[in-house]
CSV table of C-alpha atoms (C1' of nucleotides) in Angstrom, one decimal:
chain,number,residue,atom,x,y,z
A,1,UNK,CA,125.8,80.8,98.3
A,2,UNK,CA,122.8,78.4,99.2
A,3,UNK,CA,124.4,76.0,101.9
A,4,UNK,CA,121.4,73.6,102.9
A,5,UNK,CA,121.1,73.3,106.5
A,6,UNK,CA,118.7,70.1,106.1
A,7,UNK,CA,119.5,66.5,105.7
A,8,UNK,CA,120.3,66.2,101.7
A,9,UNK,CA,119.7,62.2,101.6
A,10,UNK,CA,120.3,59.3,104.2
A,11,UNK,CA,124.6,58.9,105.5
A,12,UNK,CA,123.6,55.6,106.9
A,13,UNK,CA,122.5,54.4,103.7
A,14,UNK,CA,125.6,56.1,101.8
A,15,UNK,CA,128.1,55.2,103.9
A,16,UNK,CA,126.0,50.9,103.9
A,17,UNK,CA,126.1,51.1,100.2
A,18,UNK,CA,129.9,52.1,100.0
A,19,UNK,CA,130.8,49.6,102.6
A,20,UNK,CA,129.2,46.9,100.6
A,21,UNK,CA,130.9,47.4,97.7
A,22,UNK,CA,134.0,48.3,99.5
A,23,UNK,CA,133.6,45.3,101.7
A,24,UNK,CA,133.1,42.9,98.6
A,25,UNK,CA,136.4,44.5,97.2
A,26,UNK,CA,138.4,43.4,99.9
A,27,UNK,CA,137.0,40.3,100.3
A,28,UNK,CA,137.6,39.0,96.9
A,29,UNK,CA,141.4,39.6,97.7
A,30,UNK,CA,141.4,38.1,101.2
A,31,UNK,CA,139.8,35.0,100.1
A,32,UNK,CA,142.9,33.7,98.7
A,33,UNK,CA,144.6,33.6,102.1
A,34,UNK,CA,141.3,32.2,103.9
A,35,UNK,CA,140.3,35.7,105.2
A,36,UNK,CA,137.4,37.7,105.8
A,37,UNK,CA,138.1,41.5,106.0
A,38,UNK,CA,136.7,41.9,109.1
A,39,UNK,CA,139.1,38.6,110.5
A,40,UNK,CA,141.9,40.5,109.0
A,41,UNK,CA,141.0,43.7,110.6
A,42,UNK,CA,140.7,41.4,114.2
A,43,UNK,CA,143.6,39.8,113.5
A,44,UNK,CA,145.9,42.8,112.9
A,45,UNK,CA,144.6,44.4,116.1
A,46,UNK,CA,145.6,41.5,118.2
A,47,UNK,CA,148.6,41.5,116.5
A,48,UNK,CA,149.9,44.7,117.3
A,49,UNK,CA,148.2,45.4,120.3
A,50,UNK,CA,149.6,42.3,121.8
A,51,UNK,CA,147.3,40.4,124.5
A,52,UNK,CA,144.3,42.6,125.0
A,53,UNK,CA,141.4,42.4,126.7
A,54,UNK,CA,138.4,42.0,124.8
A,55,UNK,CA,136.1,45.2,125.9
A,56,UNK,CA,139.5,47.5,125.0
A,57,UNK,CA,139.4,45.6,121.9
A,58,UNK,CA,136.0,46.4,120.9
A,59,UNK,CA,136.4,49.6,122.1
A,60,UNK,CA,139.3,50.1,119.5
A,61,UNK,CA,137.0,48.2,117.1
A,62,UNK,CA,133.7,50.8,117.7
A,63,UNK,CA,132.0,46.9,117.8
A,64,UNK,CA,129.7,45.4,120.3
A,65,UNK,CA,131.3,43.6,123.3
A,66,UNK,CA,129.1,40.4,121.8
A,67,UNK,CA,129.7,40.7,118.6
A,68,UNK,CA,133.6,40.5,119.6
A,69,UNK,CA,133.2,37.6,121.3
A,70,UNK,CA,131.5,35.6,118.1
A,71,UNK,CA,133.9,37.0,116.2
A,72,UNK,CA,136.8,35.6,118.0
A,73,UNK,CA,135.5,32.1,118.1
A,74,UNK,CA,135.7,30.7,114.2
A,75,UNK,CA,139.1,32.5,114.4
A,76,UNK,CA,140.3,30.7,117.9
A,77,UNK,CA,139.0,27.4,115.9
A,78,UNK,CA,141.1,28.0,113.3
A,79,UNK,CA,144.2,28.0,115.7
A,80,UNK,CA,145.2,32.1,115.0
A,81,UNK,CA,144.6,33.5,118.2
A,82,UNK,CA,143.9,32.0,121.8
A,83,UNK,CA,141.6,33.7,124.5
A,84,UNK,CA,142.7,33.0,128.1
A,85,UNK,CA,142.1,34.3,131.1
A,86,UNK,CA,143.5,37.5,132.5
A,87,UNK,CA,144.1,39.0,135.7
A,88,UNK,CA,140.6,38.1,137.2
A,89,UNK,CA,138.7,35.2,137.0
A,90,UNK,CA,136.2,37.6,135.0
A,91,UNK,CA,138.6,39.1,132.7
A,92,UNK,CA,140.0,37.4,129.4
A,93,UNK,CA,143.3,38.1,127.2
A,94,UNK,CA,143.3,37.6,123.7
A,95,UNK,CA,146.3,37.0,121.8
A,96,UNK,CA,147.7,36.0,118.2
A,97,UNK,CA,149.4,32.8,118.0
A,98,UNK,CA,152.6,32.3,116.2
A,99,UNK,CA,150.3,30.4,113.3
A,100,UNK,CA,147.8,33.6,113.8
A,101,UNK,CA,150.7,36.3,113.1
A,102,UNK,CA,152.0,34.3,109.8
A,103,UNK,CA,148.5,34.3,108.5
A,104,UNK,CA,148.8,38.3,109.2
A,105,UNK,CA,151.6,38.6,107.5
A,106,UNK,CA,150.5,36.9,104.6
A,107,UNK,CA,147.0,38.9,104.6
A,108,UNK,CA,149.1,41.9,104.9
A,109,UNK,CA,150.2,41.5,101.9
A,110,UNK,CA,147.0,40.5,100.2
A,111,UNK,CA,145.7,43.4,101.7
A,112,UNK,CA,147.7,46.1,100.2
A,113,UNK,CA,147.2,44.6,96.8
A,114,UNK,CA,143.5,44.9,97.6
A,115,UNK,CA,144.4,48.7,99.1
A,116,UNK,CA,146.2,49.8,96.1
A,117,UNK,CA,143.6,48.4,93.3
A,118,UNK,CA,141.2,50.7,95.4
A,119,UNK,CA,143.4,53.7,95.5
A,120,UNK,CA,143.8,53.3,92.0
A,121,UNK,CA,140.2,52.7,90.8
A,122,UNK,CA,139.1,56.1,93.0
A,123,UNK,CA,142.0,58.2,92.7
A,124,UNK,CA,144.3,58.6,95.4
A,125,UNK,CA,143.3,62.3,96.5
A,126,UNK,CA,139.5,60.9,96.7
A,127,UNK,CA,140.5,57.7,99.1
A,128,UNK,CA,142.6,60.5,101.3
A,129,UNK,CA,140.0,62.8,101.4
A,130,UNK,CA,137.8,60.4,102.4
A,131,UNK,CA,140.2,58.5,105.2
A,132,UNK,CA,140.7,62.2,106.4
A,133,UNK,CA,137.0,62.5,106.8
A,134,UNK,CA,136.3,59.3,107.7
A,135,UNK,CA,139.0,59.7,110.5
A,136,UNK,CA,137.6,63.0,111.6
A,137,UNK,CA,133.8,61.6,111.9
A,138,UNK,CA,135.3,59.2,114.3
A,139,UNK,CA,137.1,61.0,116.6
A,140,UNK,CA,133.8,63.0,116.7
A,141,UNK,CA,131.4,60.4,117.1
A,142,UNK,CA,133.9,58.7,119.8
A,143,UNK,CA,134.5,61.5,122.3
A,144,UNK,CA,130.8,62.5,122.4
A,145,UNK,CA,129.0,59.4,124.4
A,146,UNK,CA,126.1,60.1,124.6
A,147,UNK,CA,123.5,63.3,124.7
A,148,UNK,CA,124.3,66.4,122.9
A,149,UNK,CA,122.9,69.4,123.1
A,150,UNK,CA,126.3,71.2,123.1
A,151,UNK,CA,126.3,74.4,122.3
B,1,UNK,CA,154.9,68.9,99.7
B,2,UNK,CA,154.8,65.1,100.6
B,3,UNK,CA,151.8,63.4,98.7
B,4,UNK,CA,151.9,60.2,100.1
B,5,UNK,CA,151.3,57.6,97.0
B,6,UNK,CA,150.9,54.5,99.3
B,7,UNK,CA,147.9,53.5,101.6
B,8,UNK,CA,148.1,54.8,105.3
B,9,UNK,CA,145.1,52.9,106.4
B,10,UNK,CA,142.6,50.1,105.4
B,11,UNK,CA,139.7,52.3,103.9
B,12,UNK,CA,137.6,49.2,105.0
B,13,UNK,CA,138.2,49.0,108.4
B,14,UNK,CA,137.6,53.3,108.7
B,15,UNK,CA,134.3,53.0,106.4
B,16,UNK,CA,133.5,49.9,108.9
B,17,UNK,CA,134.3,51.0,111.8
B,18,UNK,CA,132.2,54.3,110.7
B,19,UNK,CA,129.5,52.4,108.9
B,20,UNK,CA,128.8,50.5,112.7
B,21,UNK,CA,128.8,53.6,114.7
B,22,UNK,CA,126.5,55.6,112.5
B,23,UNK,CA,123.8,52.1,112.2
B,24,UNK,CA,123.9,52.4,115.7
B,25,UNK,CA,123.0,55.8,116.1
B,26,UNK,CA,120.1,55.3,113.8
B,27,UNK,CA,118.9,52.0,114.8
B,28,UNK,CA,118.9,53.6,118.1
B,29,UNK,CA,116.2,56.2,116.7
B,30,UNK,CA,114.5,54.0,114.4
B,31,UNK,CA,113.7,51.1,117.3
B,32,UNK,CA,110.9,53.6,118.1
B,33,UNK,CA,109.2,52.4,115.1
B,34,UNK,CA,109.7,49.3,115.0
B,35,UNK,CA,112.2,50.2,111.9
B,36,UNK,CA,116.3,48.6,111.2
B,37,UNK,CA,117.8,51.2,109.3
B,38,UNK,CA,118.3,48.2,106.5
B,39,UNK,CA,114.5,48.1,106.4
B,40,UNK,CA,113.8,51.9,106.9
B,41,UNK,CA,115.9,52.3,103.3
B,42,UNK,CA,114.7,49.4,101.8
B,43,UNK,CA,111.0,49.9,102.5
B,44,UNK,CA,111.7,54.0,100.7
B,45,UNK,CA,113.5,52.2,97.7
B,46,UNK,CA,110.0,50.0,97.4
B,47,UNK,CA,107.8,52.8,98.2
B,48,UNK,CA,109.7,55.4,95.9
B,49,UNK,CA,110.3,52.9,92.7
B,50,UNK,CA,107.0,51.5,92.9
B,51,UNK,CA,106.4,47.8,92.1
B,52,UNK,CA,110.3,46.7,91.0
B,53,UNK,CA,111.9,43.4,90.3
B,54,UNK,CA,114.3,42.2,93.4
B,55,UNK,CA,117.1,42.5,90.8
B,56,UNK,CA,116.9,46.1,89.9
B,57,UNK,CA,116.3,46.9,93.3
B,58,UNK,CA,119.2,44.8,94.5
B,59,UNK,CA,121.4,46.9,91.7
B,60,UNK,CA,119.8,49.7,93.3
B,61,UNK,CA,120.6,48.9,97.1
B,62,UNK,CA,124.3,47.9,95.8
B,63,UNK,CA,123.1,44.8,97.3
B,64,UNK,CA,123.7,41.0,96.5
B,65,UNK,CA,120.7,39.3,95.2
B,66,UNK,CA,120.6,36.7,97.7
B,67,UNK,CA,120.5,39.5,100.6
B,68,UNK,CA,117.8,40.9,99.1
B,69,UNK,CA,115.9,37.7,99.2
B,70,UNK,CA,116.4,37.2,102.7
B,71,UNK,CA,115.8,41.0,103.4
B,72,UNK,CA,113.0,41.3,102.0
B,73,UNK,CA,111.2,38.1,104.3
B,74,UNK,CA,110.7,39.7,107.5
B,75,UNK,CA,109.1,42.9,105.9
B,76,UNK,CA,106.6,40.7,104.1
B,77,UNK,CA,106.0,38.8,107.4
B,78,UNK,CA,105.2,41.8,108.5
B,79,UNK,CA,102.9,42.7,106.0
B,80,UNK,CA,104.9,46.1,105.1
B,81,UNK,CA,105.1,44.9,101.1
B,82,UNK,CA,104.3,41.9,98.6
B,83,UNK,CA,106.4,39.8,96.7
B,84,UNK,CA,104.3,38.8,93.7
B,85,UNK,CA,104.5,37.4,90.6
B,86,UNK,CA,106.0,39.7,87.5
B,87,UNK,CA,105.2,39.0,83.7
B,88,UNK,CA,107.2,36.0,83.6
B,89,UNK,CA,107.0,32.8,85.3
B,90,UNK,CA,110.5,33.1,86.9
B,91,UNK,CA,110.3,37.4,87.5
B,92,UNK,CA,108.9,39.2,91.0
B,93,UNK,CA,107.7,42.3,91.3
B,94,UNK,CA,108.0,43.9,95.0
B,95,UNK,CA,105.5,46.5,96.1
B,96,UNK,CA,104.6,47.9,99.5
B,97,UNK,CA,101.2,47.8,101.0
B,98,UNK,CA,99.6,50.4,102.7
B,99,UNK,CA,100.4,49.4,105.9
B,100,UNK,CA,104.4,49.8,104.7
B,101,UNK,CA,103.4,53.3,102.9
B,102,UNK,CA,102.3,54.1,106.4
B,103,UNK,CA,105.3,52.9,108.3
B,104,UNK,CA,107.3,54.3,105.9
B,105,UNK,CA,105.9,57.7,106.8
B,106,UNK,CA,106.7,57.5,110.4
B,107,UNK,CA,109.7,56.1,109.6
B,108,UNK,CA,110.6,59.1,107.8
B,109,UNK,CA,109.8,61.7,110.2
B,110,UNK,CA,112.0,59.6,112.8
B,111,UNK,CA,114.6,59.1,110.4
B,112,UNK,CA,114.6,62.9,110.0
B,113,UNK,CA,115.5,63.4,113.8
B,114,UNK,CA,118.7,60.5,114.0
B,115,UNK,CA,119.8,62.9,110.5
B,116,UNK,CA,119.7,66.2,112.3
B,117,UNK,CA,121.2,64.8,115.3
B,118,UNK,CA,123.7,63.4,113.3
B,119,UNK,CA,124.7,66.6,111.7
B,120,UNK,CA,124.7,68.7,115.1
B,121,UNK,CA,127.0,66.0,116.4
B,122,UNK,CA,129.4,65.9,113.3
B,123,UNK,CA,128.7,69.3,111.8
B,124,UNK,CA,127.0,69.7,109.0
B,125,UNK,CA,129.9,70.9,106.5
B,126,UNK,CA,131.2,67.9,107.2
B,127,UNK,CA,128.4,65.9,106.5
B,128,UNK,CA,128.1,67.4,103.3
B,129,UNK,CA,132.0,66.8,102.7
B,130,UNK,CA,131.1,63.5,103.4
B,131,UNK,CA,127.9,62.6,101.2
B,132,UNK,CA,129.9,64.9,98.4
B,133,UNK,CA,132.3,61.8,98.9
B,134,UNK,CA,130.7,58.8,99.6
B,135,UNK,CA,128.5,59.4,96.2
B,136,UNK,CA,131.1,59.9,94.0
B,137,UNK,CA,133.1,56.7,95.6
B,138,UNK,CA,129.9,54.8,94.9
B,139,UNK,CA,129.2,56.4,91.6
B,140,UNK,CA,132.7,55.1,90.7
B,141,UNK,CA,132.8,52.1,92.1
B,142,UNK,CA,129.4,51.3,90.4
B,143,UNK,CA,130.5,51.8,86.8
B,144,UNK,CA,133.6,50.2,86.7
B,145,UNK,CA,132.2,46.1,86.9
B,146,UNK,CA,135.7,44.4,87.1
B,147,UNK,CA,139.1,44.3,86.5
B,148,UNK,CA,140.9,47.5,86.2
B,149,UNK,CA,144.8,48.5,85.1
B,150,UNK,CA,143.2,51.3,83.3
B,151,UNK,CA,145.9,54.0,82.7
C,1,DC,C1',131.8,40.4,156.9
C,2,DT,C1',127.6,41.1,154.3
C,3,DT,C1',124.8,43.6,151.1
C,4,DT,C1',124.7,46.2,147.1
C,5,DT,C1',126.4,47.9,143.0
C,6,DA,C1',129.4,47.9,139.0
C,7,DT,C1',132.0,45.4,135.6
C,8,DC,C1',133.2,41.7,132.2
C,9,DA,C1',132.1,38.4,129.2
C,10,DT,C1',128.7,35.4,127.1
C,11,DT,C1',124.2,33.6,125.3
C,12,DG,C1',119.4,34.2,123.2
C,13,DC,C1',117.4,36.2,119.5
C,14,DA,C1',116.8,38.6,115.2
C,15,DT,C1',118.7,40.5,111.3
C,16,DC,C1',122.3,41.6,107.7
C,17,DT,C1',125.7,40.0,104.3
C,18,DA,C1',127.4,37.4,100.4
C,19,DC,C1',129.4,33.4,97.6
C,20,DA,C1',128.4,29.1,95.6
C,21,DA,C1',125.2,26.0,94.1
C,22,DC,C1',120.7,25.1,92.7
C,23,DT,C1',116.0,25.3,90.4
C,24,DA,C1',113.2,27.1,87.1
C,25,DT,C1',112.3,29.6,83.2
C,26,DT,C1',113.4,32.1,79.1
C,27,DG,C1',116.0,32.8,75.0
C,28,DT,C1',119.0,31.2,71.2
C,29,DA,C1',121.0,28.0,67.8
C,30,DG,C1',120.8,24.1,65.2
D,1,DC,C1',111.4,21.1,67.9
D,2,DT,C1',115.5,20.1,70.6
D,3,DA,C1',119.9,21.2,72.7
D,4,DC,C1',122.5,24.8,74.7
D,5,DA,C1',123.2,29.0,76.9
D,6,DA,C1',121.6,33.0,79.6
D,7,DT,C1',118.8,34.9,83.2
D,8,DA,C1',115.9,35.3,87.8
D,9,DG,C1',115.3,34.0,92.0
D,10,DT,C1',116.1,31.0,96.1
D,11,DT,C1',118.6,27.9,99.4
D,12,DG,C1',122.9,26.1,101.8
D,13,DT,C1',126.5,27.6,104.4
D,14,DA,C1',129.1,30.8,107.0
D,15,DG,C1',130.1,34.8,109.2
D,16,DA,C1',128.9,39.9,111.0
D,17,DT,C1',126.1,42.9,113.9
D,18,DG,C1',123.9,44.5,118.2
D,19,DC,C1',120.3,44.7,122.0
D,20,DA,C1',118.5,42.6,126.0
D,21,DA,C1',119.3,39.4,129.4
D,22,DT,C1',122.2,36.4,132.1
D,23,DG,C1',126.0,34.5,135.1
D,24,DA,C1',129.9,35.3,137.4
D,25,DT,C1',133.2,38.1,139.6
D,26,DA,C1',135.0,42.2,141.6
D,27,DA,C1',134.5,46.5,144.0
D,28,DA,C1',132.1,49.6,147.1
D,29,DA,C1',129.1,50.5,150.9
D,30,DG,C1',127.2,49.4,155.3
DNA sequence: CTTTTATCATTGCATCTACAACTATTGTAG
DNA sequence: CTACAATAGTTGTAGATGCAATGATAAAAG
């Protein structure tokens, strides 16, 4: 009947330490198609949310405006997306090049190889549990900007 | 009644996209002493397992080696722990000083704070749901070393 | 129209992350 | 004792991450 209502150990540190090893997981896969899984992750958002402008893709990416733009560059060097300019002289539009979306597709691929060798090391009820609450901490820590104090 | 026995998302991009929001909410809190949240966990680990080779602590961390190496720099630079020599030539042993035990204790009281914040913002059933979780995804992943096709 | 404010993207800086290759040392086999 | 293998830690290279500050443009105020 004892439900702590202190902080039982660090979720920053959990959740780092999973995505480590998570991260490495993936990785190993997407190497064979010259990916990182953060590119692929990029990539597949360009992809499917067509040209984009760079602050709604962080946005959709919870990343930094600045760590967007490095992120962009080795894959613009490597031909798979372009960034030009958008409406304004200020604004930019990223989008996936035909070369980009093959390398996508292929990645795809890779990726669900990688997806299911997770699901099957952990169980699938544990990796949906944990998308569902993954998911849910999201939405949570998305709507709420900033300040709390709610009641 | 449908149990869907395919992925429905890329657990690395939700554990990512998490992993990034949550840094940044404790960074945020951490700033004020002078504290990443990489070294805020790193310098406990040295505090709480006393003087410890890089490699167990890298085990420890989930961490690659060569992170660990480069990790630990700064924090020596700033005089928060020692990397001396172990029994062998070729082994380290990594303690903190006092100066770290003493950072370390502010750190904790201000790590404390981002955690409770954390759990008014989130909840805390679901925090526990989600350290319940994240523990046993890391306590799974950790034992299994490689390969897999286990029945 | 001009001044002020807000927005968008980038750059400077510092750190985190890891694989591959390397150095050095220890351990083992012969 | 010497040759070979295993281990411990570091360095090269490459990318990921974000805050603060900047440059440039657009929008709002006057």
């Amino acid at each position: 009947m004892k439900i702590p209502t202190n902080p039982q150990g660090c979720t920053n540190l959990k959740l780092r330490q999973l995505g480590r090893m998570v991260t490495r997981h993936y990785d190993h896969y997407m190497a064979a198609v010259g990916l990182k899984n953060t590119q692929y992750a990029l990539l597949s958002h360009v992809v499917k949310l067509g040209p984009i402008r760079p602050s709604d893709l962080a946005k959709r990416m919870q990343m930094d405006a600045s760590t967007l733009t490095r992120n962009l560059q080795p894959m613009a060097a490597q031909g798979w997306l372009t960034v030009g300019v958008g409406e304004n002289a200020r604004s930019r539009l990223v989008e996936a090049t035909a070369s980009g979306q093959a390398v996508r597709a292929q990645g795809q691929r890779t990726w669900k190889t990688a997806q299911l060798a997770l699901n099957e090391r952990l169980g699938m009820e544990r990796v949906l549990a944990l998308h569902d609450l993954l998911d849910s901490c999201i939405a949570f820590l998305d709507e709420e900007p900033r300040d709390a104090t709610a009641a």
